[in-house]
PDB file of C-alpha atoms and ligand atoms in Angstrom:
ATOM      1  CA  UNK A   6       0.000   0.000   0.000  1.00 88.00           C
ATOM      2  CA  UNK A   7       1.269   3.177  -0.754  1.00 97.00           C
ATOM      3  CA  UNK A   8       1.820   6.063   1.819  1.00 98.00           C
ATOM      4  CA  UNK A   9      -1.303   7.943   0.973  1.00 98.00           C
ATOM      5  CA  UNK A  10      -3.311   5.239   1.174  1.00 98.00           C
ATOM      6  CA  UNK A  11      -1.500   3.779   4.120  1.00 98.00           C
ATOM      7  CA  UNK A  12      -2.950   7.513   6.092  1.00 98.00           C
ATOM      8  CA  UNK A  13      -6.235   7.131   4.384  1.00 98.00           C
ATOM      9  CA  UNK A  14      -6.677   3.919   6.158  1.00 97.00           C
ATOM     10  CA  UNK A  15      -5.373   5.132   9.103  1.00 97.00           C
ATOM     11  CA  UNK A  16      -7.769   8.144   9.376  1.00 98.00           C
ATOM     12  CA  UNK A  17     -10.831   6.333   8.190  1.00 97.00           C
ATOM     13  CA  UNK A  18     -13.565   6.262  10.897  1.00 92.00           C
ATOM     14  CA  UNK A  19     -14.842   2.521  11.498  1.00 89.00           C
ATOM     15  CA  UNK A  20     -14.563   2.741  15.493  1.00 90.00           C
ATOM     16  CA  UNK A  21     -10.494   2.547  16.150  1.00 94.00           C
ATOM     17  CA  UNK A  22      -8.281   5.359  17.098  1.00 97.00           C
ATOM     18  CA  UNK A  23      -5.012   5.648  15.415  1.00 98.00           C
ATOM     19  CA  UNK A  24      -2.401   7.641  16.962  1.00 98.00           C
ATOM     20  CA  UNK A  25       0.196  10.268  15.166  1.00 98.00           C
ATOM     21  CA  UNK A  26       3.302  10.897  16.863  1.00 99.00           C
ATOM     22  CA  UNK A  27       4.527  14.970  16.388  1.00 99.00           C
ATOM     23  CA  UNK A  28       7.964  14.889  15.601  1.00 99.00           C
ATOM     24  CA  UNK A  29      10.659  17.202  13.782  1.00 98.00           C
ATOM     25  CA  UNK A  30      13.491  15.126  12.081  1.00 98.00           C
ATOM     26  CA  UNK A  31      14.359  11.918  10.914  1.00 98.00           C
ATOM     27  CA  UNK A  32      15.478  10.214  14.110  1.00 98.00           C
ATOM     28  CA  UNK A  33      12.431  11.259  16.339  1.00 98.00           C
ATOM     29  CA  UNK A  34      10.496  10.049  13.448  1.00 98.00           C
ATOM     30  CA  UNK A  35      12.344   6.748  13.781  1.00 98.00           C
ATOM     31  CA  UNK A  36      11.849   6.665  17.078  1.00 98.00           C
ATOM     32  CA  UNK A  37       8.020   7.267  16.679  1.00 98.00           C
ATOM     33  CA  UNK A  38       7.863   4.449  14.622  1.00 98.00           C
ATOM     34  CA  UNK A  39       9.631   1.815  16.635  1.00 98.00           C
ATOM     35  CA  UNK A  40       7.406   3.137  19.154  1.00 98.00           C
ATOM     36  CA  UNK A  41       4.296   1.931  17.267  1.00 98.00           C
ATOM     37  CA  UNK A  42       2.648   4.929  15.930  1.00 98.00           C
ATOM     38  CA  UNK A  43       0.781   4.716  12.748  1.00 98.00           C
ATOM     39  CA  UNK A  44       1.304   8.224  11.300  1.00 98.00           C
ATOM     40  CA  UNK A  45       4.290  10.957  11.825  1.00 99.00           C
ATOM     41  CA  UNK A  46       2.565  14.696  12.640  1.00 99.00           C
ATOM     42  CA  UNK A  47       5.716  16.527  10.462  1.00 99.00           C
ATOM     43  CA  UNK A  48       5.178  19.107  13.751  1.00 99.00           C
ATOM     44  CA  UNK A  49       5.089  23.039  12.689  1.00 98.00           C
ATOM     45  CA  UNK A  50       6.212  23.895  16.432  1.00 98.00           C
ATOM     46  CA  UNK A  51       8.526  20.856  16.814  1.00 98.00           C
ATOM     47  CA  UNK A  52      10.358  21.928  12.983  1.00 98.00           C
ATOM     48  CA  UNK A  53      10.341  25.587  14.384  1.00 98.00           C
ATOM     49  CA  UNK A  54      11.735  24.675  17.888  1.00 98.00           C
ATOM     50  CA  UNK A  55      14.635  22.852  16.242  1.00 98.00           C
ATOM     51  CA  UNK A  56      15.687  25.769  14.807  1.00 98.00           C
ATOM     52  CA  UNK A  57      15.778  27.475  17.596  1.00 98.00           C
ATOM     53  CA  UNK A  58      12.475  29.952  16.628  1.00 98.00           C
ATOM     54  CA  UNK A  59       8.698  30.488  17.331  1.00 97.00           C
ATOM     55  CA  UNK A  60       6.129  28.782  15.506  1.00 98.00           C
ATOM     56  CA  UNK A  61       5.087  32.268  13.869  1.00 97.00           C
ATOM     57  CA  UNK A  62       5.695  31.417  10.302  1.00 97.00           C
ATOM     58  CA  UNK A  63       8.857  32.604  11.090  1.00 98.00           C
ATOM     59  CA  UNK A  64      10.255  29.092   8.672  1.00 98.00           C
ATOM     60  CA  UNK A  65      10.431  29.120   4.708  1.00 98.00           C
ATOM     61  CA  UNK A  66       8.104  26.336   2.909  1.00 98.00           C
ATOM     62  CA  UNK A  67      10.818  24.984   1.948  1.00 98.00           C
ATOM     63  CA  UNK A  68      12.834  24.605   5.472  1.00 98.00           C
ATOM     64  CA  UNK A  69       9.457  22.575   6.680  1.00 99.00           C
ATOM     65  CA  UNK A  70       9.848  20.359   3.877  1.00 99.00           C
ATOM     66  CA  UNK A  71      12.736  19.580   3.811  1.00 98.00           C
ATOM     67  CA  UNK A  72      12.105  18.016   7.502  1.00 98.00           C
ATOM     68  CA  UNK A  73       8.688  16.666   6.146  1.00 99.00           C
ATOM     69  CA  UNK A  74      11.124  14.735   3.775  1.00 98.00           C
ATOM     70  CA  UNK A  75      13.487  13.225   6.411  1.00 98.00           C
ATOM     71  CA  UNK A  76      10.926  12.033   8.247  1.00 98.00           C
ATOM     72  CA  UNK A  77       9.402   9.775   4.919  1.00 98.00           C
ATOM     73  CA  UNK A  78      12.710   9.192   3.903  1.00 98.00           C
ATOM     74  CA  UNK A  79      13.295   7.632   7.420  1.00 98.00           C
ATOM     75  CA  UNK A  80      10.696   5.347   8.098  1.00 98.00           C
ATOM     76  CA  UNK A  81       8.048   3.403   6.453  1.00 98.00           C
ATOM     77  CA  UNK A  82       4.842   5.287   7.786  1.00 98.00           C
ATOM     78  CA  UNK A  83       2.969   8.447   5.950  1.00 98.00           C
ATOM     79  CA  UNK A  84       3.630  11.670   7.062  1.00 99.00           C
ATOM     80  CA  UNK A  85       1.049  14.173   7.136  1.00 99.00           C
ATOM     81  CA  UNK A  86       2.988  17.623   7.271  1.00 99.00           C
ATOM     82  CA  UNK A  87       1.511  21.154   9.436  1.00 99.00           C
ATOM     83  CA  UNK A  88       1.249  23.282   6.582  1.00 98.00           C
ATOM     84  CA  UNK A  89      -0.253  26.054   8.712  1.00 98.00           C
ATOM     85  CA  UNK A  90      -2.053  28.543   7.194  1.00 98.00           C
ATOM     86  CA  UNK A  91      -0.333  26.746   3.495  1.00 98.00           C
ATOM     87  CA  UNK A  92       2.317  29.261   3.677  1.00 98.00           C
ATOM     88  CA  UNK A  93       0.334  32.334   2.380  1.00 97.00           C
ATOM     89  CA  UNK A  94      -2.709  32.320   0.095  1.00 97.00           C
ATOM     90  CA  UNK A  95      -4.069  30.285  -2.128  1.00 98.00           C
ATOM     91  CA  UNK A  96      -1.585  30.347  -4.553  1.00 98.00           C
ATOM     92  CA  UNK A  97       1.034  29.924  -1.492  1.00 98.00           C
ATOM     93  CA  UNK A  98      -1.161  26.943  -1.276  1.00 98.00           C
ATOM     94  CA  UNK A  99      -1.184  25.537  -4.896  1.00 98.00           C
ATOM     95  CA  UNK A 100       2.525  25.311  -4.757  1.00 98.00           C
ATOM     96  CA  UNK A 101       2.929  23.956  -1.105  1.00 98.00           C
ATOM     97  CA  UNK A 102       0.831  20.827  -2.409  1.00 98.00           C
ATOM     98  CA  UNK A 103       2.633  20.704  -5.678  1.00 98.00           C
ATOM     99  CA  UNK A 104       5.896  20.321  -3.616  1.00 98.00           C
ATOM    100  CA  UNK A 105       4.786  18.313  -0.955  1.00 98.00           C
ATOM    101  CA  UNK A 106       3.245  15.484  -3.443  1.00 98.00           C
ATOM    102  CA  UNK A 107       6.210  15.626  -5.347  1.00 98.00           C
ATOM    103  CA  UNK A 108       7.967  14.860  -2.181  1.00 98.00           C
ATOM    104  CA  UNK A 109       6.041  11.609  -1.262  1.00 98.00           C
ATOM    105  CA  UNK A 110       4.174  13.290   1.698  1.00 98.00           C
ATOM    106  CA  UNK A 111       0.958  11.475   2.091  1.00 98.00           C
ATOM    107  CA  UNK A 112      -1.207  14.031   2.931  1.00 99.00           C
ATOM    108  CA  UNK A 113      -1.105  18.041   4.435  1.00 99.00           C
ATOM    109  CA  UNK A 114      -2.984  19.920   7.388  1.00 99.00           C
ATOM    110  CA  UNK A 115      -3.853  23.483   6.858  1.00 99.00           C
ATOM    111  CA  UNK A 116      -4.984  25.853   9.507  1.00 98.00           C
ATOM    112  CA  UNK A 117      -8.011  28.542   9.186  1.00 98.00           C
ATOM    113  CA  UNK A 118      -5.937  31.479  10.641  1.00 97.00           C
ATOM    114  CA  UNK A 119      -4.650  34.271   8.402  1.00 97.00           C
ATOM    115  CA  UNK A 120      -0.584  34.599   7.438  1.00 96.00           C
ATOM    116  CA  UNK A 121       0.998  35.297   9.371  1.00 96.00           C
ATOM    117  CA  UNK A 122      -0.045  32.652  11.832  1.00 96.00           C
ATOM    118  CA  UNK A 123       0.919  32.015  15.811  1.00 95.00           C
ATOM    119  CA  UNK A 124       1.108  29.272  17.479  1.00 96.00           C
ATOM    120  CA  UNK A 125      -2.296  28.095  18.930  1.00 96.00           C
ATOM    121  CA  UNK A 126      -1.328  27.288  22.102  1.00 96.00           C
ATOM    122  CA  UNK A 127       0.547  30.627  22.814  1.00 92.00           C
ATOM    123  CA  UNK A 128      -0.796  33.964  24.883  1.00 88.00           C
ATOM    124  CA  UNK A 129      -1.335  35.614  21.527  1.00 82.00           C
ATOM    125  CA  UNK A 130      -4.998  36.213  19.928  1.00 83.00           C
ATOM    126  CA  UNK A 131      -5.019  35.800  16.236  1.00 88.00           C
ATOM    127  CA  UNK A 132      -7.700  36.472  13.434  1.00 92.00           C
ATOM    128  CA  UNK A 133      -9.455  33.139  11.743  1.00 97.00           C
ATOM    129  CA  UNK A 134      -9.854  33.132   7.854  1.00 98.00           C
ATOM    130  CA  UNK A 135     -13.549  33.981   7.090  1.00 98.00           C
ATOM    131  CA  UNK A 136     -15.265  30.775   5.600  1.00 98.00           C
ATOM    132  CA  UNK A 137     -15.297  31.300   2.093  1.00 98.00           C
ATOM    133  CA  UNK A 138     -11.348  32.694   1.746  1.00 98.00           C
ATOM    134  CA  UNK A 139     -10.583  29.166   3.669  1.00 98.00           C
ATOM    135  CA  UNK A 140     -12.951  27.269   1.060  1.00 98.00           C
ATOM    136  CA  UNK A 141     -11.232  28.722  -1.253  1.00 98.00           C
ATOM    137  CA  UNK A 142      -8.150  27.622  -0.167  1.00 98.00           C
ATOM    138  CA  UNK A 143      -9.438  23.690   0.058  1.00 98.00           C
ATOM    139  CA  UNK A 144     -10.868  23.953  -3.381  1.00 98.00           C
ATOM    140  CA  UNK A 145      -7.277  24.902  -4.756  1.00 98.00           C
ATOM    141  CA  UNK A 146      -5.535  22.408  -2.910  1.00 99.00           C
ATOM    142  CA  UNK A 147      -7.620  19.557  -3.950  1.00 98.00           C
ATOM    143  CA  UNK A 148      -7.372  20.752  -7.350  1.00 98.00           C
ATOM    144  CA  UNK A 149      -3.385  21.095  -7.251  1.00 98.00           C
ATOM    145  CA  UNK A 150      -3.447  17.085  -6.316  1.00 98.00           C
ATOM    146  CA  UNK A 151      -1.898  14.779  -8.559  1.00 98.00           C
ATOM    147  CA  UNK A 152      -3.101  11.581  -7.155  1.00 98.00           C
ATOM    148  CA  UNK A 153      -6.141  11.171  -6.101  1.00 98.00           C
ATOM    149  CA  UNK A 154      -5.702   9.705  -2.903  1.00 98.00           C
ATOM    150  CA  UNK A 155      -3.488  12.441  -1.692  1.00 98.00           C
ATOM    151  CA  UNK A 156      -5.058  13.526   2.092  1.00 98.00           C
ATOM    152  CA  UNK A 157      -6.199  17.404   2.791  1.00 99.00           C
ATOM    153  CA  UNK A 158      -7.111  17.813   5.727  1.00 99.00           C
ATOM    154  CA  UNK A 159      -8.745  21.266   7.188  1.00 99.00           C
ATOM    155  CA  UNK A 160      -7.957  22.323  10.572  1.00 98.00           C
ATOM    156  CA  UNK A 161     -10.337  24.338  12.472  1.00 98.00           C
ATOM    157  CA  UNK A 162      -9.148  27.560  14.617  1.00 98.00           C
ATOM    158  CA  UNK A 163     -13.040  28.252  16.483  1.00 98.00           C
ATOM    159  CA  UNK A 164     -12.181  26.837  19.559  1.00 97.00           C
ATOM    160  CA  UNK A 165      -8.580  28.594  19.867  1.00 97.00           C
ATOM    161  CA  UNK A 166     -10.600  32.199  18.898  1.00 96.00           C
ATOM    162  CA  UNK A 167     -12.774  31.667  21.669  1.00 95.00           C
ATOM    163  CA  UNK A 168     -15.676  30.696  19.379  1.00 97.00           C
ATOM    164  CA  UNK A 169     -18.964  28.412  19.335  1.00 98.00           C
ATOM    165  CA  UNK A 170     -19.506  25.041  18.532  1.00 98.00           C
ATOM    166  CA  UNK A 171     -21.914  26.200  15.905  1.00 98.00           C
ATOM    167  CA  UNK A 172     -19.403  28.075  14.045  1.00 98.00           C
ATOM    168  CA  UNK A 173     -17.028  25.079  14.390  1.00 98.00           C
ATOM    169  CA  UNK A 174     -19.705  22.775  13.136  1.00 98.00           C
ATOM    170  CA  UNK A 175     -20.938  25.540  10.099  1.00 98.00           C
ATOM    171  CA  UNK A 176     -16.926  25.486   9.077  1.00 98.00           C
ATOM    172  CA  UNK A 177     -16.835  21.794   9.491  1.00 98.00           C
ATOM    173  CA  UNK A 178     -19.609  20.881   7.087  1.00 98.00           C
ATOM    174  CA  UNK A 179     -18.155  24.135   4.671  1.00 98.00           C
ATOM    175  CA  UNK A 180     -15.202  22.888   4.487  1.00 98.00           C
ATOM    176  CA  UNK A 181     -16.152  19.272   3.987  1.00 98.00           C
ATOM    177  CA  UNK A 182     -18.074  20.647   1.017  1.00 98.00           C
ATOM    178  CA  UNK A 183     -15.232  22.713  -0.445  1.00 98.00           C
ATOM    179  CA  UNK A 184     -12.927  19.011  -0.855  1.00 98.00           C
ATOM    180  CA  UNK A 185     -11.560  18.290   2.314  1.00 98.00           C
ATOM    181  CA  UNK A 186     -10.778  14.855   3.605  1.00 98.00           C
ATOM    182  CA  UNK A 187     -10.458  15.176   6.961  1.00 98.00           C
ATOM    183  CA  UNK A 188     -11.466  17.708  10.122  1.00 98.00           C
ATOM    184  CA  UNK A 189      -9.058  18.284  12.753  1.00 98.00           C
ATOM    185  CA  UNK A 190     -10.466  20.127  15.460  1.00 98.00           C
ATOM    186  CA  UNK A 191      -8.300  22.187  17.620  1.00 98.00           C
ATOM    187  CA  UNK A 192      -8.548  23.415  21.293  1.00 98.00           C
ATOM    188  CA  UNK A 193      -6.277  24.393  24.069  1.00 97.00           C
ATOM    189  CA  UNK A 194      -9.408  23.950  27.175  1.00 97.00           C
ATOM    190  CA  UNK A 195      -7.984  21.967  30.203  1.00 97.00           C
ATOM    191  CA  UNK A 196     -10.361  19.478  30.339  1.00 98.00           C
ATOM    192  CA  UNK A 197     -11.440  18.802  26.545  1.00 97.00           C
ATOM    193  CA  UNK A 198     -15.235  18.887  26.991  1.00 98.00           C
ATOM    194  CA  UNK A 199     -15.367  21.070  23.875  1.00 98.00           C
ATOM    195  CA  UNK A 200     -13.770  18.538  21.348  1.00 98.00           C
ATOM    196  CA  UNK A 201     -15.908  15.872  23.010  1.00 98.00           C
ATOM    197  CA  UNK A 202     -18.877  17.865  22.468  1.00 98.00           C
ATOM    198  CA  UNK A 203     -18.392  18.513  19.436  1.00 98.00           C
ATOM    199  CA  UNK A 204     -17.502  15.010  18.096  1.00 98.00           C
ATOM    200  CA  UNK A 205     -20.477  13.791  19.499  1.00 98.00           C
ATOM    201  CA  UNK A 206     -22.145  16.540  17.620  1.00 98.00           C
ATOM    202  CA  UNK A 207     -21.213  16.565  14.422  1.00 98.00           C
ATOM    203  CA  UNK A 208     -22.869  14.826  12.321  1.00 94.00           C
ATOM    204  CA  UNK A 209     -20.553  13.696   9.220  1.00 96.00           C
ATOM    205  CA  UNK A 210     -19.735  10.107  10.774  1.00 94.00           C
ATOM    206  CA  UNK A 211     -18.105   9.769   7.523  1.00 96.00           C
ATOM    207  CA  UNK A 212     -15.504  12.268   7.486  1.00 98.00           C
ATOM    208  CA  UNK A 213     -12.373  11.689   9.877  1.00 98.00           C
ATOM    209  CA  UNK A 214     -12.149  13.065  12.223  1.00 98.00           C
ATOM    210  CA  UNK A 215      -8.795  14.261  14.448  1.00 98.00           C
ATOM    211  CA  UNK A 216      -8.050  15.755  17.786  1.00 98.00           C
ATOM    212  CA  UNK A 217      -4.765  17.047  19.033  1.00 98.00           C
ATOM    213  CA  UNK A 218      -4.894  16.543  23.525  1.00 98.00           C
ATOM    214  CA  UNK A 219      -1.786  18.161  24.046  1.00 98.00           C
ATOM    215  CA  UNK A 220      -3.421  20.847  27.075  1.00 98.00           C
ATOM    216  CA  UNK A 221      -6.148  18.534  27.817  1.00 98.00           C
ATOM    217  CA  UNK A 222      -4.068  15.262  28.625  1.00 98.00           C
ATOM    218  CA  UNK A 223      -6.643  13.629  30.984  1.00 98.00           C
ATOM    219  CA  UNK A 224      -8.287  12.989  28.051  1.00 98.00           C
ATOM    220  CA  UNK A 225      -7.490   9.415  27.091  1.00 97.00           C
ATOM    221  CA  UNK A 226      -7.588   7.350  23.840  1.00 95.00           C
ATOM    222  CA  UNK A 227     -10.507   5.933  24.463  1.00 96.00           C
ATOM    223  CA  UNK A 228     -13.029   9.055  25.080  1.00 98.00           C
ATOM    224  CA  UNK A 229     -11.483  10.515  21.693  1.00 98.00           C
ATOM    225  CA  UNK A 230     -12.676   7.197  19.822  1.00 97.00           C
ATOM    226  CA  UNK A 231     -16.056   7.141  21.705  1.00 97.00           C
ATOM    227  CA  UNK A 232     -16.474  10.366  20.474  1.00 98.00           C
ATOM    228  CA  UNK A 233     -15.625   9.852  17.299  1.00 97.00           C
ATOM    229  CA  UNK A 234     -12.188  10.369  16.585  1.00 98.00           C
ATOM    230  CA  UNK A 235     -10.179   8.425  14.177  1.00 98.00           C
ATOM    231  CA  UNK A 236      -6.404  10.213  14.665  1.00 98.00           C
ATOM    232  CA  UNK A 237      -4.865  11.373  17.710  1.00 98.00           C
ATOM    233  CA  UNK A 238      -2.104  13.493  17.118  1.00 98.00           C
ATOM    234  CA  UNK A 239       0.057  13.662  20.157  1.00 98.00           C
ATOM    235  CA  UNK A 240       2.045  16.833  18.478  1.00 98.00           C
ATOM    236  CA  UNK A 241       4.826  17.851  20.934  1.00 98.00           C
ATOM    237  CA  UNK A 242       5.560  15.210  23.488  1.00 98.00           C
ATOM    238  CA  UNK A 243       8.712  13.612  21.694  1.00 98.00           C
ATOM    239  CA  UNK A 244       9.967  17.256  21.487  1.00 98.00           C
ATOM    240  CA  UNK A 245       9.353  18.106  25.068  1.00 98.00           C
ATOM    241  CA  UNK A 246      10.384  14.780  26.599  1.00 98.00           C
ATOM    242  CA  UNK A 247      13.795  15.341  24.292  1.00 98.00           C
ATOM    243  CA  UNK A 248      14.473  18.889  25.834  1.00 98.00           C
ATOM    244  CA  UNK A 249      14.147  17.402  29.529  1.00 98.00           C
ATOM    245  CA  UNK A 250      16.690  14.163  28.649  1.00 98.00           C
ATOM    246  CA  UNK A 251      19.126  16.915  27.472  1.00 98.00           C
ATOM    247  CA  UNK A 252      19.201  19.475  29.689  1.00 98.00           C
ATOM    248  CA  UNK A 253      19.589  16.501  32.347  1.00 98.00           C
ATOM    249  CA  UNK A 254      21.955  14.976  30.968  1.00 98.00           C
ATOM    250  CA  UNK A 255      23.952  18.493  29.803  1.00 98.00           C
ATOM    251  CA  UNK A 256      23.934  19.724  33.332  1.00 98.00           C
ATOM    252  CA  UNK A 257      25.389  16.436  35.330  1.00 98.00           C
ATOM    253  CA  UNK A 258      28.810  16.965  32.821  1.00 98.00           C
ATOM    254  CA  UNK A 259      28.851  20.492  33.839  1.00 98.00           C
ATOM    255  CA  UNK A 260      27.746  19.580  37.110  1.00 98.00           C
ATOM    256  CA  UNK A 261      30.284  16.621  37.733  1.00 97.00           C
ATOM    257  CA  UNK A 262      32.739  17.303  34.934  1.00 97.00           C
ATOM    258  CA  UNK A 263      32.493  13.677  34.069  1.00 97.00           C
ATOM    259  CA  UNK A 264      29.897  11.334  32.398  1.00 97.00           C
ATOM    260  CA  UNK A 265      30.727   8.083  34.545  1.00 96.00           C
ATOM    261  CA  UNK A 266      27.329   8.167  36.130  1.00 96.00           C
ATOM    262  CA  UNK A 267      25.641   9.167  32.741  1.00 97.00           C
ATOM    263  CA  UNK A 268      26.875   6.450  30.726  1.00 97.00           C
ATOM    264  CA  UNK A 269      23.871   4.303  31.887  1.00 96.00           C
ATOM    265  CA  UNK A 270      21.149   6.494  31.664  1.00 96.00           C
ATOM    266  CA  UNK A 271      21.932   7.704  27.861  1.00 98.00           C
ATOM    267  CA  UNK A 272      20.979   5.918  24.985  1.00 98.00           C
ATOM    268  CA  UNK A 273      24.650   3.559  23.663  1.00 98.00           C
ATOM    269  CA  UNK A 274      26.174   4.152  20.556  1.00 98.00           C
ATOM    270  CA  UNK A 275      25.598   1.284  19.108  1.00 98.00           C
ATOM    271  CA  UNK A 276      21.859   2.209  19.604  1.00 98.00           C
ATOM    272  CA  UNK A 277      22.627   5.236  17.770  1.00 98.00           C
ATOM    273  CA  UNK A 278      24.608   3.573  14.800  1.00 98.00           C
ATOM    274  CA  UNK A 279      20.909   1.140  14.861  1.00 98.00           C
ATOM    275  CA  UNK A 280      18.455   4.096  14.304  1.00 98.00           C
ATOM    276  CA  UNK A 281      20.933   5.426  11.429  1.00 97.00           C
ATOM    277  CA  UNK A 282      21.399   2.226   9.833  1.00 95.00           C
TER     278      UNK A 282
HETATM  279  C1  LIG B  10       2.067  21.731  15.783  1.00 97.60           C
HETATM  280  O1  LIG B  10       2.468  20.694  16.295  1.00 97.60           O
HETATM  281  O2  LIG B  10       2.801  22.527  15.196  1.00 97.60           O
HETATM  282  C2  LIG B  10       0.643  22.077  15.833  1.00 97.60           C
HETATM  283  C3  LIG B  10      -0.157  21.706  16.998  1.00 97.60           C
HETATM  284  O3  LIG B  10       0.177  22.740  14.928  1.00 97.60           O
HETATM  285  S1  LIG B  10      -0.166  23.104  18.062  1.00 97.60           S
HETATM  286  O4  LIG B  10       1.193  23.384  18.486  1.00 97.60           O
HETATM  287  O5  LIG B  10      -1.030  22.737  19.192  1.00 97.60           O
HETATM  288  O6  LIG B  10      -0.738  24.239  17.338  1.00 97.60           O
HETATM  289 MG1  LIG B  11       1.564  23.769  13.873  1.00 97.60          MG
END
């Protein structure tokens, strides 16, 4: 199966959860995958934090594919790449699928904010796209596909702008309408009622649906599939958990000016020579 179809069947609805690991290069994407993930979430924040910058469209197209393209090249799962807001308009967005296809990428997740886009999970407030200029932008990027099983998936900004379920659910069904093949509903609430709500709500059992519990953790795999969620996209916890093992392990050397004590708590060698081989 190719990898398009490989995250077509892994989004499909049909009562299972799959789960997407976030991750930013080609060894956290190994690592994802001998981890048992079924997709790689080619992570906007997690590509942005490896360079050392905010997740403000701050990064060229071409810098997040280029990571996009170490992550396929490194493992045998389909990637679907954060393409925020597709990198400008919709001509911005035209190319970005050109490339991406081109590139093997199974499928691409674009975000109803305007360029230039925050982060969703930052202090910042940020304007949503209206309906029609983000229909606009799903129409063109269905039409830029190649192969028809390529995966577009629309990401919905209500919940981050403070909004209602209704407009969630009236952008949902719009943007279903305009070509898309997927709904990923975001939200940075504590406890995750809203995205429960509004899986249980919605009422296009048909289209996949995807949820992203990064601030509402107590949420577990189980209430995202009984609400109807097919993907879980666990975005930033590789990233996170890789910042804590290194400043650990940075500040014993400078603490102890020797790694005798380390040496059993960091990965061997020869584990790294495995994940590059
Ligand atoms: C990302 O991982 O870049 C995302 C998810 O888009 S979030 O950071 O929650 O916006
Ligand atoms: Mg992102």
């Amino acid at each position: 199966m190719n990898k398009r179809s490989l995250l077509r069947e892994a989004i499909s609805r049909g009562g299972k959860l799959s789960l997407a690991a976030g991750v930013h290069d080609g060894l956290s994407a190994r690592i994802a995958q001998d981890s048992g993930f079924h997709v790689l979430w080619a992570s906007g924040l997690g590509i942005s934090a490896s360079y050392a910058v905010p997740d403000d469209s701050i990064l060229t197209m071409t810098e997040f594919l280029n990571a996009a393209r170490a992550m396929n090249d490194a493992t045998d799962l389909p990637v679907l790449a954060d393409c925020d807001t597709g990198f400008g308009d919709a001509q911005n967005v035209a190319r970005m699928v050109d490339q991406y296809e081109r590139a093997g990428i199974a499928g691409v997740c674009i975000e109803d904010k305007v360029f230039p886009k925050r982060n969703s999970l930052g202090d910042g407030s940020q304007d949503q796209e209206t309906v029609e200029g983000f229909c606009t932008k799903i129409r063109t990027a269905k039409k830029a596909q190649q192969t028809d099983d390529f995966v577009v998936v629309a990401r919905i900004e209500t919940f981050i702008a403070g909004g209602s379920k209704e407009d969630a659910i009236r952008r949902a069904d719009a943007y279903v309408e305009a070509g898309a093949d997927a709904v990923l509903i975001h939200s940075k609430s504590r406890d995750g009622r809203e995205i429960l709500d509004f899986g249980r709500s919605w009422q296009r059992t048909d289209v996949p649906l995807i949820a992203v519990p990064t601030t509402y953790p107590d949420v577990d795999a189980e209430q995202l599939r009984a609400a109807g969620f097919s993907l879980a996209i666990y975005a930033n916890q590789a990233l996170r958990a890789s910042i804590t093992a290194m400043r650990q392990s940075l500040a014993h050397i400078t603490r102890h000016g020797s790694t005798s004590e380390l040496e059993g708590e960091i990965a061997e060698l020869r584990e790294v020579f495995q994940l590059q081989s």
